[in-house]
Amino acid sequence: EQAARVARPAGRNLSDEFYATVGEAYRVAVERGEAPRTTIAKSAGVSTEVAGRWVRQARKRGYLPATEPGKVSA
C-alpha cells in the first residue's frame, strides 16, 4: 500500500481533514513496519516532536484508537 503523504499545513488551526490524513498515514506506516511518527515527520518535513503532537491530536479527535504512551497501535 502506498504511504499516505502528509503535507505540512499552513497556519496553526489544523482541520479534521488534516488529522484524518495523519491517522491514515500512521496506520499505513504501522502496516508497513515503519516507525509512524518518523514516517509522518519525514513526509511533512517536520520534527518527530511535531509529528507526535499531530498523532496525539488525531487520537484525541478519534482518527486513531487510544493507546498506552510509548506503544504503537493503529
PDB file of C-alpha atoms in Angstrom:
ATOM      1  CA  GLU A   1       0.000   0.000   0.000  1.00  0.00           C
ATOM      2  CA  GLN A   2       1.157   3.488  -0.829  1.00  0.00           C
ATOM      3  CA  ALA A   3       2.226   5.602   2.137  1.00  0.00           C
ATOM      4  CA  ALA A   4      -0.187   8.441   2.819  1.00  0.00           C
ATOM      5  CA  ARG A   5       1.511  11.770   2.218  1.00  0.00           C
ATOM      6  CA  VAL A   6       1.137  14.352   4.926  1.00  0.00           C
ATOM      7  CA  ALA A   7       1.563  17.899   3.655  1.00  0.00           C
ATOM      8  CA  ARG A   8       2.697  20.396   6.256  1.00  0.00           C
ATOM      9  CA  PRO A   9      -0.273  22.700   6.733  1.00  0.00           C
ATOM     10  CA  ALA A  10      -0.120  26.468   6.728  1.00  0.00           C
ATOM     11  CA  GLY A  11      -1.312  28.177   9.866  1.00  0.00           C
ATOM     12  CA  ARG A  12      -1.997  26.935  13.371  1.00  0.00           C
ATOM     13  CA  ASN A  13      -5.635  25.829  13.205  1.00  0.00           C
ATOM     14  CA  LEU A  14      -5.480  22.398  11.655  1.00  0.00           C
ATOM     15  CA  SER A  15      -8.593  20.806  10.209  1.00  0.00           C
ATOM     16  CA  ASP A  16     -10.240  17.499  11.000  1.00  0.00           C
ATOM     17  CA  GLU A  17      -9.396  16.517   7.429  1.00  0.00           C
ATOM     18  CA  PHE A  18      -5.705  17.079   8.196  1.00  0.00           C
ATOM     19  CA  TYR A  19      -5.871  14.903  11.319  1.00  0.00           C
ATOM     20  CA  ALA A  20      -7.729  12.191   9.389  1.00  0.00           C
ATOM     21  CA  THR A  21      -4.799  12.191   6.932  1.00  0.00           C
ATOM     22  CA  VAL A  22      -2.347  11.908   9.850  1.00  0.00           C
ATOM     23  CA  GLY A  23      -4.325   8.938  11.171  1.00  0.00           C
ATOM     24  CA  GLU A  24      -4.290   7.230   7.787  1.00  0.00           C
ATOM     25  CA  ALA A  25      -0.548   7.844   7.348  1.00  0.00           C
ATOM     26  CA  TYR A  26       0.024   6.393  10.834  1.00  0.00           C
ATOM     27  CA  ARG A  27      -1.961   3.218  10.046  1.00  0.00           C
ATOM     28  CA  VAL A  28      -0.176   2.700   6.715  1.00  0.00           C
ATOM     29  CA  ALA A  29       3.244   3.155   8.358  1.00  0.00           C
ATOM     30  CA  VAL A  30       2.382   0.563  11.031  1.00  0.00           C
ATOM     31  CA  GLU A  31       1.177  -1.906   8.375  1.00  0.00           C
ATOM     32  CA  ARG A  32       4.465  -1.459   6.526  1.00  0.00           C
ATOM     33  CA  GLY A  33       6.510  -1.991   9.682  1.00  0.00           C
ATOM     34  CA  GLU A  34       7.750   1.595   9.714  1.00  0.00           C
ATOM     35  CA  ALA A  35       8.039   3.949  12.682  1.00  0.00           C
ATOM     36  CA  PRO A  36       4.855   6.006  12.252  1.00  0.00           C
ATOM     37  CA  ARG A  37       5.982   9.262  13.872  1.00  0.00           C
ATOM     38  CA  THR A  38       9.235   9.249  11.914  1.00  0.00           C
ATOM     39  CA  THR A  39       7.437   8.450   8.662  1.00  0.00           C
ATOM     40  CA  ILE A  40       4.929  11.277   9.177  1.00  0.00           C
ATOM     41  CA  ALA A  41       7.699  13.701  10.168  1.00  0.00           C
ATOM     42  CA  LYS A  42       9.735  12.907   7.025  1.00  0.00           C
ATOM     43  CA  SER A  43       6.676  13.141   4.783  1.00  0.00           C
ATOM     44  CA  ALA A  44       5.718  16.567   6.136  1.00  0.00           C
ATOM     45  CA  GLY A  45       9.240  17.905   6.646  1.00  0.00           C
ATOM     46  CA  VAL A  46       8.760  18.465  10.382  1.00  0.00           C
ATOM     47  CA  SER A  47      10.390  17.177  13.565  1.00  0.00           C
ATOM     48  CA  THR A  48       9.233  13.941  15.208  1.00  0.00           C
ATOM     49  CA  GLU A  49       8.026  16.104  18.118  1.00  0.00           C
ATOM     50  CA  VAL A  50       5.649  17.998  15.829  1.00  0.00           C
ATOM     51  CA  ALA A  51       4.536  14.730  14.205  1.00  0.00           C
ATOM     52  CA  GLY A  52       3.937  13.316  17.688  1.00  0.00           C
ATOM     53  CA  ARG A  53       1.692  16.262  18.575  1.00  0.00           C
ATOM     54  CA  TRP A  54      -0.277  15.680  15.364  1.00  0.00           C
ATOM     55  CA  VAL A  55      -0.657  11.980  16.215  1.00  0.00           C
ATOM     56  CA  ARG A  56      -1.848  12.785  19.756  1.00  0.00           C
ATOM     57  CA  GLN A  57      -4.397  15.233  18.360  1.00  0.00           C
ATOM     58  CA  ALA A  58      -5.528  12.694  15.723  1.00  0.00           C
ATOM     59  CA  ARG A  59      -6.109  10.214  18.581  1.00  0.00           C
ATOM     60  CA  LYS A  60      -7.981  12.827  20.630  1.00  0.00           C
ATOM     61  CA  ARG A  61     -10.264  13.524  17.663  1.00  0.00           C
ATOM     62  CA  GLY A  62     -10.965   9.823  17.140  1.00  0.00           C
ATOM     63  CA  TYR A  63      -8.942   9.186  13.971  1.00  0.00           C
ATOM     64  CA  LEU A  64      -6.755   6.671  15.806  1.00  0.00           C
ATOM     65  CA  PRO A  65      -7.640   4.392  18.716  1.00  0.00           C
ATOM     66  CA  ALA A  66      -6.427   5.184  22.216  1.00  0.00           C
ATOM     67  CA  THR A  67      -3.109   3.616  23.159  1.00  0.00           C
ATOM     68  CA  GLU A  68      -0.660   3.400  26.013  1.00  0.00           C
ATOM     69  CA  PRO A  69       2.101   6.020  25.865  1.00  0.00           C
ATOM     70  CA  GLY A  70       5.141   4.630  24.071  1.00  0.00           C
ATOM     71  CA  LYS A  71       3.204   1.837  22.383  1.00  0.00           C
ATOM     72  CA  VAL A  72       2.390   1.818  18.691  1.00  0.00           C
ATOM     73  CA  SER A  73      -1.187   0.885  17.865  1.00  0.00           C
ATOM     74  CA  ALA A  74      -3.312   1.542  14.861  1.00  0.00           C
TER      75      ALA A  74
END
